Short mmCIF file of C-alpha atoms and ligand atoms in Angstrom, two decimals:
data_model
loop_
_atom_site.label_atom_id
_atom_site.label_comp_id
_atom_site.label_asym_id
_atom_site.label_seq_id
_atom_site.Cartn_x
_atom_site.Cartn_y
_atom_site.Cartn_z
CA MET A 9 -135.77 -192.94 -93.97
CA LEU A 10 -132.92 -195.37 -94.48
CA LYS A 11 -129.61 -193.52 -94.37
CA LYS A 12 -126.41 -194.91 -95.84
CA GLN A 13 -123.28 -193.30 -94.54
CA ARG A 14 -121.39 -191.48 -97.28
CA LEU A 15 -118.09 -189.74 -96.70
CA PHE A 16 -117.78 -186.57 -98.73
CA THR A 17 -114.63 -185.51 -96.93
CA PRO A 18 -111.25 -184.78 -98.57
CA GLY A 19 -109.53 -187.60 -96.71
CA PRO A 20 -110.37 -190.14 -95.57
CA THR A 21 -112.39 -190.78 -98.70
CA PRO A 22 -114.77 -193.69 -99.51
CA LEU A 23 -112.94 -197.02 -99.54
CA LEU A 24 -112.53 -199.13 -102.65
CA PRO A 25 -114.32 -202.47 -102.04
CA ALA A 26 -111.46 -204.57 -103.46
CA ALA A 27 -109.05 -202.82 -101.11
CA MET A 28 -111.27 -203.53 -98.10
CA ALA A 29 -111.45 -207.20 -99.05
CA ALA A 30 -107.64 -207.34 -99.30
CA MET A 31 -107.30 -205.92 -95.81
CA ALA A 32 -109.48 -208.67 -94.43
CA GLN A 33 -107.02 -211.25 -95.80
CA SER A 34 -103.82 -209.72 -94.55
CA GLU A 35 -102.42 -212.42 -92.29
CA VAL A 36 -98.97 -212.27 -93.80
CA HIS A 37 -95.40 -211.85 -92.62
CA HIS A 38 -93.50 -209.02 -94.23
CA ARG A 39 -90.18 -210.89 -94.67
CA THR A 40 -91.55 -213.55 -97.00
CA ALA A 41 -91.27 -214.05 -100.74
CA ASP A 42 -95.01 -213.50 -101.21
CA PHE A 43 -95.02 -210.18 -99.43
CA ARG A 44 -91.81 -209.03 -101.13
CA ALA A 45 -93.40 -209.69 -104.52
CA ALA A 46 -96.49 -207.70 -103.53
CA TYR A 47 -94.34 -204.87 -102.18
CA LYS A 48 -92.26 -204.70 -105.37
CA GLN A 49 -95.43 -204.60 -107.46
CA VAL A 50 -96.81 -201.80 -105.31
CA LEU A 51 -93.63 -199.74 -105.79
CA GLU A 52 -93.82 -200.34 -109.54
CA ASP A 53 -97.49 -199.37 -109.68
CA LEU A 54 -96.79 -196.25 -107.63
CA HIS A 55 -94.52 -195.17 -110.48
CA TYR A 56 -97.49 -195.44 -112.80
CA PHE A 57 -99.74 -193.53 -110.39
CA TYR A 58 -97.12 -190.78 -110.16
CA GLY A 59 -96.11 -190.94 -113.82
CA THR A 60 -92.43 -190.80 -112.91
CA THR A 61 -89.17 -192.69 -113.34
CA ASN A 62 -87.79 -191.17 -110.09
CA ASP A 63 -87.49 -193.34 -107.00
CA VAL A 64 -90.75 -193.60 -105.07
CA PHE A 65 -90.47 -194.38 -101.34
CA LEU A 66 -93.29 -195.65 -99.17
CA PHE A 67 -93.63 -194.95 -95.47
CA THR A 68 -95.97 -196.32 -92.83
CA SER A 69 -97.25 -193.00 -91.51
CA SER A 70 -99.88 -190.45 -92.37
CA GLY A 71 -99.05 -187.90 -95.04
CA THR A 72 -97.38 -185.55 -92.60
CA GLY A 73 -94.67 -188.16 -92.00
CA ALA A 74 -93.54 -187.85 -95.63
CA MET A 75 -93.61 -184.05 -95.29
CA GLU A 76 -91.34 -184.29 -92.25
CA ALA A 77 -89.13 -186.79 -94.10
CA ALA A 78 -88.61 -184.30 -96.93
CA VAL A 79 -87.37 -181.68 -94.48
CA SER A 80 -85.16 -183.99 -92.39
CA ASN A 81 -83.64 -185.75 -95.40
CA LEU A 82 -82.90 -182.77 -97.62
CA PHE A 83 -81.63 -179.93 -95.46
CA SER A 84 -78.88 -178.97 -93.04
CA PRO A 85 -79.02 -176.76 -89.96
CA GLY A 86 -79.04 -173.12 -91.02
CA ASP A 87 -80.45 -173.76 -94.51
CA ALA A 88 -83.09 -171.33 -95.68
CA VAL A 89 -86.33 -172.58 -97.20
CA LEU A 90 -89.28 -170.74 -98.70
CA VAL A 91 -92.85 -171.84 -98.00
CA ALA A 92 -95.70 -170.81 -100.32
CA GLN A 93 -98.47 -170.68 -97.76
CA ALA A 94 -102.17 -170.42 -98.61
CA GLY A 95 -103.90 -172.33 -95.81
CA LYS A 96 -103.59 -174.85 -92.98
CA PHE A 97 -101.40 -177.27 -94.91
CA GLY A 98 -99.02 -174.54 -96.02
CA GLU A 99 -98.80 -173.54 -92.36
CA ARG A 100 -97.88 -177.15 -91.60
CA TRP A 101 -94.85 -176.87 -93.91
CA THR A 102 -93.81 -173.77 -92.02
CA GLU A 103 -94.21 -175.49 -88.65
CA ILE A 104 -92.17 -178.52 -89.72
CA ALA A 105 -89.36 -176.43 -91.21
CA LYS A 106 -89.22 -174.31 -88.06
CA ALA A 107 -89.30 -177.39 -85.81
CA PHE A 108 -86.14 -178.56 -87.59
CA GLY A 109 -84.49 -175.18 -87.06
CA LEU A 110 -84.48 -174.05 -90.69
CA SER A 111 -84.51 -170.38 -91.55
CA THR A 112 -88.07 -170.32 -92.83
CA ASP A 113 -89.47 -167.55 -95.01
CA ILE A 114 -93.05 -167.36 -96.20
CA VAL A 115 -94.73 -166.08 -99.32
CA GLU A 116 -98.37 -165.97 -98.45
CA ALA A 117 -101.85 -165.69 -99.95
CA PRO A 118 -105.04 -165.06 -97.99
CA TYR A 119 -107.30 -168.07 -97.39
CA GLY A 120 -109.27 -168.81 -100.55
CA GLU A 121 -106.62 -167.52 -102.93
CA PRO A 122 -103.53 -169.16 -104.44
CA VAL A 123 -99.99 -167.90 -104.00
CA MET A 124 -99.09 -166.44 -107.39
CA ALA A 125 -96.07 -167.82 -109.26
CA ASP A 126 -94.68 -164.32 -109.83
CA ALA A 127 -94.60 -163.69 -106.08
CA VAL A 128 -92.81 -167.00 -105.54
CA ARG A 129 -90.24 -166.20 -108.24
CA ALA A 130 -89.58 -162.73 -106.84
CA LYS A 131 -89.09 -164.03 -103.32
CA LEU A 132 -86.81 -166.85 -104.51
CA GLY A 133 -84.58 -164.21 -106.07
CA SER A 134 -84.22 -162.29 -102.82
CA ARG A 135 -81.97 -164.75 -101.00
CA LYS A 136 -80.35 -168.17 -101.44
CA TYR A 137 -82.95 -170.84 -100.66
CA ALA A 138 -82.20 -174.56 -100.48
CA GLY A 139 -85.82 -175.52 -101.11
CA LEU A 140 -89.31 -174.33 -102.02
CA LEU A 141 -92.13 -176.05 -100.10
CA PHE A 142 -95.74 -175.81 -101.25
CA GLN A 143 -99.06 -177.60 -101.80
CA ALA A 144 -100.36 -178.67 -105.21
CA SER A 145 -103.86 -178.42 -103.79
CA GLU A 146 -104.46 -176.61 -100.48
CA THR A 147 -107.18 -178.85 -99.08
CA SER A 148 -108.17 -176.49 -96.27
CA THR A 149 -109.40 -173.82 -98.71
CA GLY A 150 -109.98 -175.78 -101.94
CA VAL A 151 -107.32 -173.84 -103.87
CA ALA A 152 -105.02 -175.25 -106.57
CA HIS A 153 -101.50 -173.94 -107.18
CA ASP A 154 -99.60 -173.58 -110.46
CA VAL A 155 -97.27 -176.49 -109.72
CA GLN A 156 -95.42 -176.27 -113.04
CA ALA A 157 -94.63 -172.57 -112.64
CA PHE A 158 -93.50 -173.04 -109.02
CA ALA A 159 -91.19 -175.89 -110.06
CA ALA A 160 -89.70 -173.80 -112.87
CA ALA A 161 -89.12 -170.88 -110.50
CA ALA A 162 -87.39 -173.16 -107.97
CA ALA A 163 -85.16 -174.69 -110.65
CA GLU A 164 -84.22 -171.22 -111.94
CA HIS A 165 -82.96 -170.29 -108.49
CA GLY A 166 -81.27 -173.58 -107.63
CA ALA A 167 -83.80 -174.56 -104.94
CA LEU A 168 -85.32 -178.02 -104.68
CA SER A 169 -89.06 -178.08 -105.43
CA ILE A 170 -90.91 -180.02 -102.78
CA VAL A 171 -94.62 -180.37 -103.27
CA ASP A 172 -97.22 -181.76 -100.92
CA ALA A 173 -99.41 -183.33 -103.61
CA ILE A 174 -101.44 -185.35 -101.14
CA THR A 175 -104.65 -184.03 -102.72
CA GLY A 176 -102.97 -183.31 -106.05
CA LEU A 177 -101.95 -186.81 -107.19
CA GLY A 178 -104.80 -188.54 -109.01
CA VAL A 179 -106.66 -185.23 -108.94
CA MET A 180 -104.84 -182.76 -111.20
CA PRO A 181 -102.26 -183.22 -113.95
CA ILE A 182 -98.77 -183.26 -112.40
CA ASP A 183 -95.89 -184.06 -114.76
CA VAL A 184 -93.29 -185.04 -112.15
CA ASP A 185 -90.41 -185.61 -114.57
CA GLY A 186 -91.38 -183.09 -117.27
CA TRP A 187 -91.75 -180.26 -114.76
CA GLY A 188 -88.65 -181.31 -112.80
CA LEU A 189 -90.33 -181.76 -109.43
CA ASP A 190 -87.77 -182.93 -106.87
CA VAL A 191 -90.02 -184.37 -104.18
CA VAL A 192 -93.71 -185.16 -104.65
CA ILE A 193 -95.61 -186.33 -101.60
CA GLY A 194 -98.76 -188.48 -101.55
CA GLY A 195 -100.93 -190.19 -98.96
CA SER A 196 -103.14 -193.27 -98.91
CA GLN A 197 -106.44 -191.82 -97.70
CA LYS A 198 -107.07 -189.41 -100.57
CA SER A 199 -107.47 -190.29 -104.26
CA LEU A 200 -106.26 -193.87 -103.70
CA ALA A 201 -109.35 -194.64 -101.62
CA ILE A 202 -107.78 -196.72 -98.85
CA PRO A 203 -107.56 -195.88 -95.14
CA PRO A 204 -104.98 -193.45 -93.72
CA GLY A 205 -101.59 -194.84 -92.72
CA LEU A 206 -99.33 -194.83 -95.77
CA ALA A 207 -97.36 -191.94 -97.25
CA PHE A 208 -95.26 -191.75 -100.42
CA ALA A 209 -92.53 -189.58 -101.83
CA SER A 210 -91.07 -189.50 -105.31
CA VAL A 211 -87.50 -188.25 -105.07
CA SER A 212 -85.39 -186.95 -107.97
CA ALA A 213 -81.74 -187.90 -108.47
CA ARG A 214 -80.79 -184.32 -107.58
CA ALA A 215 -82.73 -184.53 -104.31
CA LEU A 216 -81.16 -187.90 -103.48
CA GLU A 217 -77.73 -186.36 -103.97
CA GLN A 218 -78.64 -183.45 -101.71
CA SER A 219 -79.97 -185.89 -99.08
CA LYS A 220 -76.53 -187.54 -98.82
CA LYS A 221 -75.00 -184.21 -97.81
CA ALA A 222 -77.90 -182.97 -95.72
CA ALA A 223 -77.03 -182.95 -92.03
CA LEU A 224 -80.35 -182.72 -90.19
CA PRO A 225 -80.92 -185.73 -87.91
CA ARG A 226 -83.28 -188.46 -89.10
CA PHE A 227 -83.93 -192.05 -88.22
CA TYR A 228 -87.34 -193.61 -88.96
CA PHE A 229 -87.74 -191.64 -92.19
CA SER A 230 -84.57 -192.14 -94.21
CA TYR A 231 -84.43 -191.96 -98.00
CA ALA A 232 -81.06 -193.74 -98.07
CA ARG A 233 -82.25 -196.62 -95.89
CA GLU A 234 -85.54 -196.90 -97.76
CA LYS A 235 -83.80 -196.98 -101.13
CA LYS A 236 -81.48 -199.76 -100.06
CA ALA A 237 -84.38 -201.81 -98.70
CA ALA A 238 -86.73 -201.15 -101.63
CA ASP A 239 -84.22 -202.46 -104.14
CA LYS A 240 -84.64 -205.85 -102.41
CA GLY A 241 -88.43 -205.60 -102.14
CA ASP A 242 -88.28 -204.69 -98.47
CA ALA A 243 -89.40 -201.81 -96.30
CA SER A 244 -86.96 -200.55 -93.66
CA TRP A 245 -89.27 -201.32 -90.74
CA THR A 246 -92.35 -203.45 -90.26
CA PRO A 247 -94.66 -201.85 -92.81
CA SER A 248 -98.43 -201.73 -92.53
CA THR A 249 -98.95 -205.03 -94.36
CA ALA A 250 -102.74 -204.73 -94.42
CA LEU A 251 -102.60 -201.26 -95.96
CA ILE A 252 -100.00 -202.31 -98.50
CA LEU A 253 -102.20 -205.19 -99.66
CA ALA A 254 -105.08 -202.71 -99.90
CA LEU A 255 -102.85 -200.31 -101.83
CA ALA A 256 -102.00 -203.08 -104.29
CA GLN A 257 -105.70 -203.39 -105.14
CA SER A 258 -106.18 -199.65 -105.34
CA LEU A 259 -103.22 -199.21 -107.70
CA LYS A 260 -104.52 -202.06 -109.85
CA PHE A 261 -107.84 -200.21 -110.01
CA VAL A 262 -106.09 -197.00 -111.07
CA ARG A 263 -104.10 -198.84 -113.74
CA GLU A 264 -107.27 -200.38 -115.17
CA LEU A 265 -109.22 -197.13 -115.03
CA GLY A 266 -106.27 -195.04 -116.23
CA ARG A 267 -104.59 -192.27 -114.27
CA GLU A 268 -105.95 -189.63 -116.66
CA THR A 269 -109.51 -190.90 -116.21
CA LEU A 270 -109.21 -190.70 -112.42
CA ILE A 271 -108.03 -187.10 -112.78
CA ALA A 272 -110.75 -186.23 -115.30
CA ASN A 273 -113.37 -187.74 -112.98
CA ALA A 274 -112.40 -185.44 -110.11
CA ALA A 275 -112.33 -182.43 -112.46
CA PHE A 276 -115.81 -183.28 -113.76
CA LEU A 277 -117.33 -183.77 -110.30
CA ALA A 278 -115.75 -180.53 -109.12
CA GLU A 279 -117.11 -178.62 -112.10
CA ALA A 280 -120.62 -180.06 -111.60
CA THR A 281 -120.48 -179.19 -107.89
CA ARG A 282 -119.41 -175.60 -108.54
CA ALA A 283 -122.26 -175.18 -111.03
CA ALA A 284 -124.76 -176.74 -108.64
CA VAL A 285 -123.95 -174.72 -105.52
CA GLN A 286 -123.86 -171.46 -107.46
CA ALA A 287 -127.27 -172.28 -108.97
CA MET A 288 -128.46 -172.67 -105.37
CA GLY A 289 -127.37 -169.12 -104.61
CA LEU A 290 -124.30 -170.18 -102.62
CA GLN A 291 -120.84 -168.62 -102.99
CA LEU A 292 -117.65 -170.49 -103.80
CA PHE A 293 -114.81 -169.82 -101.35
CA ALA A 294 -111.96 -170.42 -103.84
CA LYS A 295 -113.05 -168.36 -106.80
CA SER A 296 -109.94 -167.76 -108.86
CA SER A 297 -108.15 -171.12 -108.72
CA PRO A 298 -110.44 -173.90 -107.50
CA SER A 299 -108.99 -177.35 -106.82
CA SER A 300 -110.65 -180.48 -108.22
CA ALA A 301 -109.98 -182.24 -104.91
CA VAL A 302 -112.55 -180.41 -102.85
CA THR A 303 -115.03 -177.59 -103.26
CA ALA A 304 -115.26 -175.12 -100.38
CA VAL A 305 -118.67 -173.48 -100.19
CA CYS A 306 -119.36 -170.37 -98.11
CA SER A 307 -122.14 -170.62 -95.59
CA PRO A 308 -124.85 -168.00 -96.28
CA GLU A 309 -124.57 -164.73 -94.32
CA GLY A 310 -125.43 -165.32 -90.67
CA VAL A 311 -125.52 -169.13 -90.91
CA ASP A 312 -122.90 -171.17 -89.03
CA SER A 313 -121.71 -173.86 -91.46
CA ARG A 314 -121.91 -176.37 -88.60
CA VAL A 315 -125.71 -176.14 -88.88
CA ILE A 316 -125.53 -177.28 -92.52
CA ILE A 317 -122.93 -179.95 -91.77
CA ARG A 318 -124.98 -181.31 -88.87
CA ALA A 319 -128.20 -181.36 -90.89
CA LEU A 320 -126.54 -183.23 -93.77
CA ARG A 321 -125.28 -185.79 -91.27
CA ASP A 322 -128.47 -186.16 -89.23
CA ARG A 323 -130.92 -186.26 -92.14
CA PHE A 324 -128.90 -188.06 -94.80
CA ASN A 325 -125.80 -189.47 -93.09
CA LEU A 326 -123.73 -187.40 -95.49
CA ILE A 327 -120.40 -186.49 -93.90
CA VAL A 328 -118.88 -183.26 -95.20
CA ALA A 329 -115.95 -181.27 -93.81
CA ASN A 330 -116.02 -177.97 -91.96
CA GLY A 331 -113.64 -175.11 -92.71
CA GLN A 332 -110.32 -175.28 -90.85
CA GLY A 333 -108.69 -172.71 -88.61
CA SER A 334 -110.22 -169.27 -88.95
CA MET A 335 -112.63 -170.65 -91.58
CA GLU A 336 -114.31 -173.00 -89.12
CA GLY A 337 -118.06 -172.33 -89.12
CA LYS A 338 -117.79 -170.19 -92.25
CA LEU A 339 -117.69 -172.83 -94.95
CA PHE A 340 -118.23 -176.49 -95.70
CA ARG A 341 -116.21 -178.66 -98.04
CA LEU A 342 -117.38 -181.37 -100.45
CA ALA A 343 -114.72 -183.74 -101.77
CA HIS A 344 -114.34 -185.17 -105.30
CA LEU A 345 -111.03 -187.03 -105.17
CA GLY A 346 -110.85 -190.80 -105.40
CA TYR A 347 -113.71 -193.26 -105.45
CA TYR A 348 -116.66 -190.93 -106.10
CA ASP A 349 -119.07 -191.11 -108.98
CA TYR A 350 -121.66 -188.86 -110.55
CA PRO A 351 -124.86 -190.50 -109.23
CA GLU A 352 -123.72 -190.07 -105.63
CA LEU A 353 -122.76 -186.47 -106.32
CA ALA A 354 -126.18 -185.75 -107.87
CA GLY A 355 -127.81 -187.34 -104.82
CA SER A 356 -125.75 -185.27 -102.42
CA ILE A 357 -126.68 -182.06 -104.28
CA ALA A 358 -130.36 -183.06 -103.95
CA ALA A 359 -129.83 -183.61 -100.21
CA LEU A 360 -128.09 -180.23 -99.91
CA GLU A 361 -131.07 -178.50 -101.58
CA LEU A 362 -133.41 -179.97 -98.96
CA VAL A 363 -131.10 -179.05 -96.10
CA MET A 364 -130.65 -175.46 -97.31
CA ASN A 365 -134.42 -175.03 -97.54
CA SER A 366 -134.89 -176.47 -94.07
CA ILE A 367 -132.56 -173.89 -92.55
CA GLY A 368 -134.24 -170.99 -94.30
CA HIS A 369 -131.97 -170.52 -97.34
CA LYS A 370 -134.65 -170.91 -100.00
CA VAL A 371 -133.64 -172.94 -103.02
CA GLU A 372 -135.98 -173.97 -105.81
CA LEU A 373 -135.94 -177.77 -105.59
CA GLY A 374 -134.00 -179.13 -108.52
CA ALA A 375 -132.08 -175.92 -109.25
CA GLY A 376 -128.73 -177.33 -108.08
CA VAL A 377 -129.38 -180.76 -109.52
CA ARG A 378 -130.34 -179.23 -112.87
CA ALA A 379 -127.07 -177.29 -113.04
CA ALA A 380 -125.09 -180.45 -112.27
CA GLN A 381 -127.10 -182.36 -114.87
CA GLN A 382 -126.23 -179.79 -117.51
CA VAL A 383 -122.52 -180.25 -116.79
CA ALA A 384 -122.96 -184.03 -116.92
CA ALA A 385 -125.03 -183.94 -120.14
CA ALA A 386 -122.27 -182.04 -121.90
CA ARG A 387 -119.90 -184.94 -121.13
CA LEU A 388 -122.09 -187.83 -122.29
C1 PLP B 134 -104.64 -184.79 -95.97
C2 PLP B 134 -103.54 -183.87 -96.27
C3 PLP B 134 -102.27 -184.01 -95.66
C4 PLP B 134 -101.90 -185.15 -94.78
O1 PLP B 134 -102.36 -185.10 -93.54
P1 PLP B 134 -102.20 -186.40 -92.60
O2 PLP B 134 -103.27 -186.16 -91.62
O3 PLP B 134 -100.87 -186.39 -92.06
O4 PLP B 134 -102.45 -187.58 -93.49
C5 PLP B 134 -101.27 -183.13 -96.02
N1 PLP B 134 -101.47 -182.18 -96.92
C6 PLP B 134 -102.65 -182.02 -97.55
C7 PLP B 134 -102.79 -180.95 -98.58
C8 PLP B 134 -103.71 -182.86 -97.25
O5 PLP B 134 -104.89 -182.71 -97.86
#
């Protein structure tokens, strides 16, 4: 059998062909008029992608760099922050805040469940917090948070709302300005369908003000320096020129497709996937608040999910993600964010049916595909 490699992982995601072509033609110097024009266009198009009039800064780093930048740019030694923690990426917020010596409190949900807005609001009222840190979509468990309610709770208590929306942007509706989100973080290797290596942050006027007073040390990641440079079409340091040229193509693609259509596409694929795996007798891991970025599926009782993941790879060259942390071996995750379409999803469900049968979890062939088809038919 011929096997095409297909990434079904929640970052990196499949690459946009136009972006790949742009990377191959990236012999360019970053302090030239041509590159400055491209960089300015990218910053403008990022505003469209975000749907915001706030400043949007771009960093050459993976997404975690922009998370660290939010902490180092906004807070002072001794500040207290609250982390809404529902998985590996929430734990990353906690680790970063602690690494910078902040007094870090946690409001937690078990893996597979969201942190509830009421719990966040109650905790915010218990003490003076300078910021609330959370995920829009917790990629490790496939859970979505109520971003709007979290932002409102933070504003009520005078805390900055700082959201890791790395698998939220281009995936779920996020009204940055309307909901008053202070810092919204994105990354290149998720819904924008280019390789890892760029991170973004939209920053509100209020957050910029706070960053001027914030006393934590910072150097590479500096909002003030980045703002000054961006106004001239420059990045502070040598940026990843190849990735920025790729990003220009990706943002053009999103503009032409429409941000709402990109979001609706992920929601549709996620809905079809949930229907399909349940029709195959499999359990969803995130039952109450599933994210459209990725669907986490529980491995059947007594089956290590690595067996399923390996079989999908060996038989069909389909790359899916394992669970993370304590969920490793217990679930597998299928991504929907970015450059995915329905025919490849339907094909991957068909492959999953065959794999499940081969490992002894009997599925009537076509049961999962039929359920996905019914979701698709309702949209046509
Ligand atoms: C992918 C991802 C990140 C970024 O991780 P990097 O490896 O630093 O790019 C952060 N948060 C979430 C929710 C993610 O899905």
